[in-house]
Coordinates of C-alpha atoms and ligand atoms in Angstrom, one line a residue:
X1 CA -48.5 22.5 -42.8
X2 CA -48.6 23.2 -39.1
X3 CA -45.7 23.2 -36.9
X4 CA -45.8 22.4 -32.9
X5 CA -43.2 23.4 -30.5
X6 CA -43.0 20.6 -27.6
X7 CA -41.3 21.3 -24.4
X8 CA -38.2 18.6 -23.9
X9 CA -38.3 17.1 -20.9
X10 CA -41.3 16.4 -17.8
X11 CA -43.8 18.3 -20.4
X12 CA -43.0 16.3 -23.2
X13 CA -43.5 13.0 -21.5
X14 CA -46.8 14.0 -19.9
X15 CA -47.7 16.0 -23.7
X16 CA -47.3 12.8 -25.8
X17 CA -50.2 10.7 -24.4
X18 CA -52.7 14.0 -25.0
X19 CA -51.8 14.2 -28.8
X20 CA -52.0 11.1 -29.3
X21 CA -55.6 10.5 -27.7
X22 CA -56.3 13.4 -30.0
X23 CA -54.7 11.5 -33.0
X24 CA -51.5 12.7 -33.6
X25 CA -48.6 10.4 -32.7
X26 CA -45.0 10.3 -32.9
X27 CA -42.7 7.1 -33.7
X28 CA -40.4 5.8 -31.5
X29 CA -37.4 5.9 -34.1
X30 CA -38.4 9.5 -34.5
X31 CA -38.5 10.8 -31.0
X32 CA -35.2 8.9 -30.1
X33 CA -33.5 10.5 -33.6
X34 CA -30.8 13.3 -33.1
X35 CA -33.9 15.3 -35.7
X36 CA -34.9 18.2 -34.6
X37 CA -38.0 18.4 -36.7
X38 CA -40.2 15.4 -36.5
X39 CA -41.8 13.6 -38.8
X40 CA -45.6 12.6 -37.7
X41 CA -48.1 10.0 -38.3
X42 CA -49.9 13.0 -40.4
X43 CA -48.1 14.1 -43.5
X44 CA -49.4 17.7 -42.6
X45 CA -47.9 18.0 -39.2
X46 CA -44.5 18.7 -37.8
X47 CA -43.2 18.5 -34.5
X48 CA -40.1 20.1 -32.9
X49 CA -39.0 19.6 -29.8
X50 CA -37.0 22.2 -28.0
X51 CA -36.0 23.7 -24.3
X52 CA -38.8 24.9 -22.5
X53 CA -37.7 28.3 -22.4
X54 CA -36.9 28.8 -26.3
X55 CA -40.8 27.1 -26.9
X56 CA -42.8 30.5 -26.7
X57 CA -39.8 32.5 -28.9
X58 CA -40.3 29.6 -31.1
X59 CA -44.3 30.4 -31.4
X60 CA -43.9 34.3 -30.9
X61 CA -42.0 34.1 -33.9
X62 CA -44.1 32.0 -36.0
X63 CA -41.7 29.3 -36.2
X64 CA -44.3 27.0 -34.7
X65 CA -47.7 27.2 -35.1
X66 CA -48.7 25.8 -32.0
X67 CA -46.9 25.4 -28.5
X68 CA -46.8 24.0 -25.4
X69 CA -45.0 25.6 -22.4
X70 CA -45.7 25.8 -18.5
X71 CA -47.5 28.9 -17.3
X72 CA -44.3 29.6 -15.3
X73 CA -41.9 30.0 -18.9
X74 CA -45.1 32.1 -20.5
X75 CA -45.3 34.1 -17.2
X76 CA -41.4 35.1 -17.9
X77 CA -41.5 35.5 -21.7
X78 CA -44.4 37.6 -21.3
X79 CA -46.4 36.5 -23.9
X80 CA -45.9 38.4 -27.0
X81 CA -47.5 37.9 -29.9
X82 CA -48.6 34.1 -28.9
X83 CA -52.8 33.5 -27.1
X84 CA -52.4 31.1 -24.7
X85 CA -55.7 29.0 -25.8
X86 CA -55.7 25.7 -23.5
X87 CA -54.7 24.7 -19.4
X88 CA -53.7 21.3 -20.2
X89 CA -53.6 20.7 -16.9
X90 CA -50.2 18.7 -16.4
X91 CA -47.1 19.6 -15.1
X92 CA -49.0 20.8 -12.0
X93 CA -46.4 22.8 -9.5
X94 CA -47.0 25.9 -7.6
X95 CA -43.9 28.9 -8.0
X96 CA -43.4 29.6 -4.6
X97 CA -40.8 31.9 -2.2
X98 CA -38.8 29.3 0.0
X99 CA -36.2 30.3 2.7
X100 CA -34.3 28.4 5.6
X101 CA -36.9 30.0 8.3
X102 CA -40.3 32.2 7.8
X103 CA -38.9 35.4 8.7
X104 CA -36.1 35.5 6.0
X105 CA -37.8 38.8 5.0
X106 CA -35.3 41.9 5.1
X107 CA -36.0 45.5 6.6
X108 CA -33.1 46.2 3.7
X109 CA -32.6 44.9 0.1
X110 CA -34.0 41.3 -0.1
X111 CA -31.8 38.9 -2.2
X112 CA -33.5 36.7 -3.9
X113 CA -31.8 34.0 -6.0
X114 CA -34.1 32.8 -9.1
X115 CA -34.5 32.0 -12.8
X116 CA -38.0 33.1 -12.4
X117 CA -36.8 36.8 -12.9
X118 CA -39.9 38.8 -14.0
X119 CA -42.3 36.6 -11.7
X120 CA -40.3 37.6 -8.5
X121 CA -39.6 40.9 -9.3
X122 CA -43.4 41.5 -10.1
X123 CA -44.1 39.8 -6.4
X124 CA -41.8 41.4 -4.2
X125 CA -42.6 44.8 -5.9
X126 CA -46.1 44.2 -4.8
X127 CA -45.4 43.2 -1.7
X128 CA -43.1 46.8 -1.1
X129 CA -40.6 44.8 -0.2
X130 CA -37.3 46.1 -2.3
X131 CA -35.1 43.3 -3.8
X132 CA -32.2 42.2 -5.3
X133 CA -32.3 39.1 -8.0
X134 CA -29.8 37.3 -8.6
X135 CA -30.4 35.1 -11.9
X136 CA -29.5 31.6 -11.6
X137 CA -30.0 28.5 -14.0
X138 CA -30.6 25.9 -11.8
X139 CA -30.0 24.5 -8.5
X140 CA -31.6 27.7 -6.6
X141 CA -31.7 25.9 -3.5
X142 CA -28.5 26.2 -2.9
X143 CA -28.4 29.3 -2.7
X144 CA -29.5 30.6 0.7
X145 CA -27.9 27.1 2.0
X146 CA -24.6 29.1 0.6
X147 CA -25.4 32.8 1.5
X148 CA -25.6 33.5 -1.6
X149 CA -29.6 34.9 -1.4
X150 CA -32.3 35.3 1.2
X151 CA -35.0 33.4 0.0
X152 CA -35.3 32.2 -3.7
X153 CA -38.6 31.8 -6.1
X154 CA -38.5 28.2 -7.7
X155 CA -41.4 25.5 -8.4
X156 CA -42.4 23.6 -5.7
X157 CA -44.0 20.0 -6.2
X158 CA -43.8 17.6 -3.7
X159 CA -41.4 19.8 -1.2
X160 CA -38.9 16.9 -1.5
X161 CA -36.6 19.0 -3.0
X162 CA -36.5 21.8 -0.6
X163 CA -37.0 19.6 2.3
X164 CA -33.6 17.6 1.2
X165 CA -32.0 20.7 1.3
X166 CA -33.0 22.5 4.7
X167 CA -35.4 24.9 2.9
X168 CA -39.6 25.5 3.8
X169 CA -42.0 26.3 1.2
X170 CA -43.1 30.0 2.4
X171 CA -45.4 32.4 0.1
X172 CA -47.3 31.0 -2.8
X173 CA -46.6 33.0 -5.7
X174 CA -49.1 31.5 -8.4
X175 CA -50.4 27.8 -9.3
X176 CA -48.5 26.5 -12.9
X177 CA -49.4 23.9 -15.4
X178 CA -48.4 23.8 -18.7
X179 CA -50.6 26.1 -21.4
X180 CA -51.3 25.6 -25.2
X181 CA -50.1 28.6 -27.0
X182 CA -50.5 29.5 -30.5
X183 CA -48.7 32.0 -32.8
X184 CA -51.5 35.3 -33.3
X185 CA -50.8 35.2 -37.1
X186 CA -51.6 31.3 -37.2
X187 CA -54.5 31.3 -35.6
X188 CA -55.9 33.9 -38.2
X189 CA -54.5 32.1 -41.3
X190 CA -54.7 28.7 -40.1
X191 CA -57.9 28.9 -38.0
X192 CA -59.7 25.8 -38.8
X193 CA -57.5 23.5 -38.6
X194 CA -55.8 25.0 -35.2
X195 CA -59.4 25.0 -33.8
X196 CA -60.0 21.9 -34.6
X197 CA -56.6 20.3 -32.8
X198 CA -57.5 22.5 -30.0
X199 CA -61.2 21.0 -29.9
X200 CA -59.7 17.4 -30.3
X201 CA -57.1 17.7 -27.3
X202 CA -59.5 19.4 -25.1
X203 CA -62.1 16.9 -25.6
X204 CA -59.8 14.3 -23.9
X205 CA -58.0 16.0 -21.2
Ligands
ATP1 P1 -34.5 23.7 -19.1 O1 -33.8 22.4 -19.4 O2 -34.9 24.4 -20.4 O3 -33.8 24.6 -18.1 P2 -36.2 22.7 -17.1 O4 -35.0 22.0 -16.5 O5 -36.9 23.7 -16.3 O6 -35.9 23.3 -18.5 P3 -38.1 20.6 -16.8 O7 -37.6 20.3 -15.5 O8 -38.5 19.5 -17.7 O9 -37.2 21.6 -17.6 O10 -39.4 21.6 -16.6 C1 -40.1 22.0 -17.6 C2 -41.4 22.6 -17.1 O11 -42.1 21.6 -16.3 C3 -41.3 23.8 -16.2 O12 -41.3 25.0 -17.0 C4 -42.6 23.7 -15.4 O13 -43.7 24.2 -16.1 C5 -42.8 22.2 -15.2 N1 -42.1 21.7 -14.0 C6 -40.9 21.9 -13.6 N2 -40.6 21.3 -12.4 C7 -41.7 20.6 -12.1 C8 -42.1 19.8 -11.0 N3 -41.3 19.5 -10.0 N4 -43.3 19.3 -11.0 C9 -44.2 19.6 -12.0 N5 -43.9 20.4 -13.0 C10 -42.7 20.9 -13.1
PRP2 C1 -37.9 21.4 -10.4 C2 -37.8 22.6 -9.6 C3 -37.4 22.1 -8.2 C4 -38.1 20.7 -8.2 C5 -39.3 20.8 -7.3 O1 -36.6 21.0 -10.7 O2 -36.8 23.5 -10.0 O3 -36.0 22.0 -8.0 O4 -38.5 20.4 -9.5 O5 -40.0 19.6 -7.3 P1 -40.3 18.9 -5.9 O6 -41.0 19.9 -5.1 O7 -41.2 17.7 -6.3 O8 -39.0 18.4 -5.3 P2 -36.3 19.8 -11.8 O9 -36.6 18.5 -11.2 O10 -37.0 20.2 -13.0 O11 -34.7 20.0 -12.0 P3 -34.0 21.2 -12.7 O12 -34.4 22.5 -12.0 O13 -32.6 20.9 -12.5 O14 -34.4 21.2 -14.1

């Protein structure tokens, strides 16, 4: 049996067509069930589908073999105990610093308003640049509209959503897509097969 952790959401949507091109498929009455483990078109093969956050705790644990997460939720979970194995190469942003003018940089403490906690700290550490971070949820644009931070560190697609609210896409802080990741204890005791669904998904990306 082999269990895959899907990202709800923009991943899932853009995730589906790959597995299926690689032969594994989900039904329509399955996906759009209140089930949180899905049945598949293989009797072997399980699929859950879960917050994007919770998917690499899900594989670090072993509670899914497999996974599929942006780099920009790996980046903050650090990682543990999961390889990251494939760039899938969708869900293309960029996590980037954005602020209401270029010099939003302080000679002080920096306040920085972000869910992206670890990424920004590790940047502005870098940089020398001593911060503050305030941990949001969502919405981060708000917050230097509302004084509430400096800058903040979000992803950045098209711009439209900082543009909309009076905020420029500054410093580019590292290029994200989403990642297969499986569990380190899988891919020893499940090798093959995980291989093989790697092989078969890369093969058609
Ligand atoms: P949650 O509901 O758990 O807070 P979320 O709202 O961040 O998650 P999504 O917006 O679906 O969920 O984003 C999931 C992933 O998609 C992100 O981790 C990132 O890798 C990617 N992503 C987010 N925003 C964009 C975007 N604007 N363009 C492309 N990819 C994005
Ligand atoms: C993401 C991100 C930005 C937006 C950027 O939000 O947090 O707000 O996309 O995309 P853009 O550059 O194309 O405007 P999302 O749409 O996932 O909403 P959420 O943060 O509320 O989940």
């Amino acid at each position: 049996m082999l269990t895959i952790a899907l990202s709800k959401g923009r991943i899932l949507e853009q995730t589906l067509p790959l597995l299926k091109k690689a032969g594994l498929e989900i039904a329509d009455e399955e996906l759009n069930s209140r089930k949180l483990i899905l049945d598949t078109n293989l009797e072997d093969i399980k699929v859950i589908i879960i917050r994007a956050t919770d998917v690499p705790v899900f594989v670090q644990h072993g509670a899914a073999d497999i996974g599929i997460a942006g780099k920009d939720v790996l980046l903050e979970h650090g990682a543990n105990g999961l390889f990251e194995m494939l760039d899938l190469g969708i869900a293309k942003c960029k996590l980037m610093v954005a602020a209401k003018s270029p010099d939003y940089q302080q000679t002080g403490v920096l306040k920085v308003a972000t869910k992206y906690v670890k990424s920004a700290k590790q940047y502005f550490e870098k940089k020398g640049q001593p911060c503050e971070i305030i941990k949001l949820y969502g919405a981060m644009e708000l917050a230097p509209v509302v004084g509430l931070s400096h800058c903040i560190v979000d992803l950045v697609d098209t711009g439209n959503t900082l543009k909309a609210n009076g905020l420029i896409p500054l410093d580019h802080i590292v290029d994200i897509s989403s990642r297969l990741v499986v569990n380190s204890a899988s891919f020893k005791t499940k090798n093959t097969v995980i291989k093989a669904w790697i092989k078969a998904i890369e093969k058609n990306l």
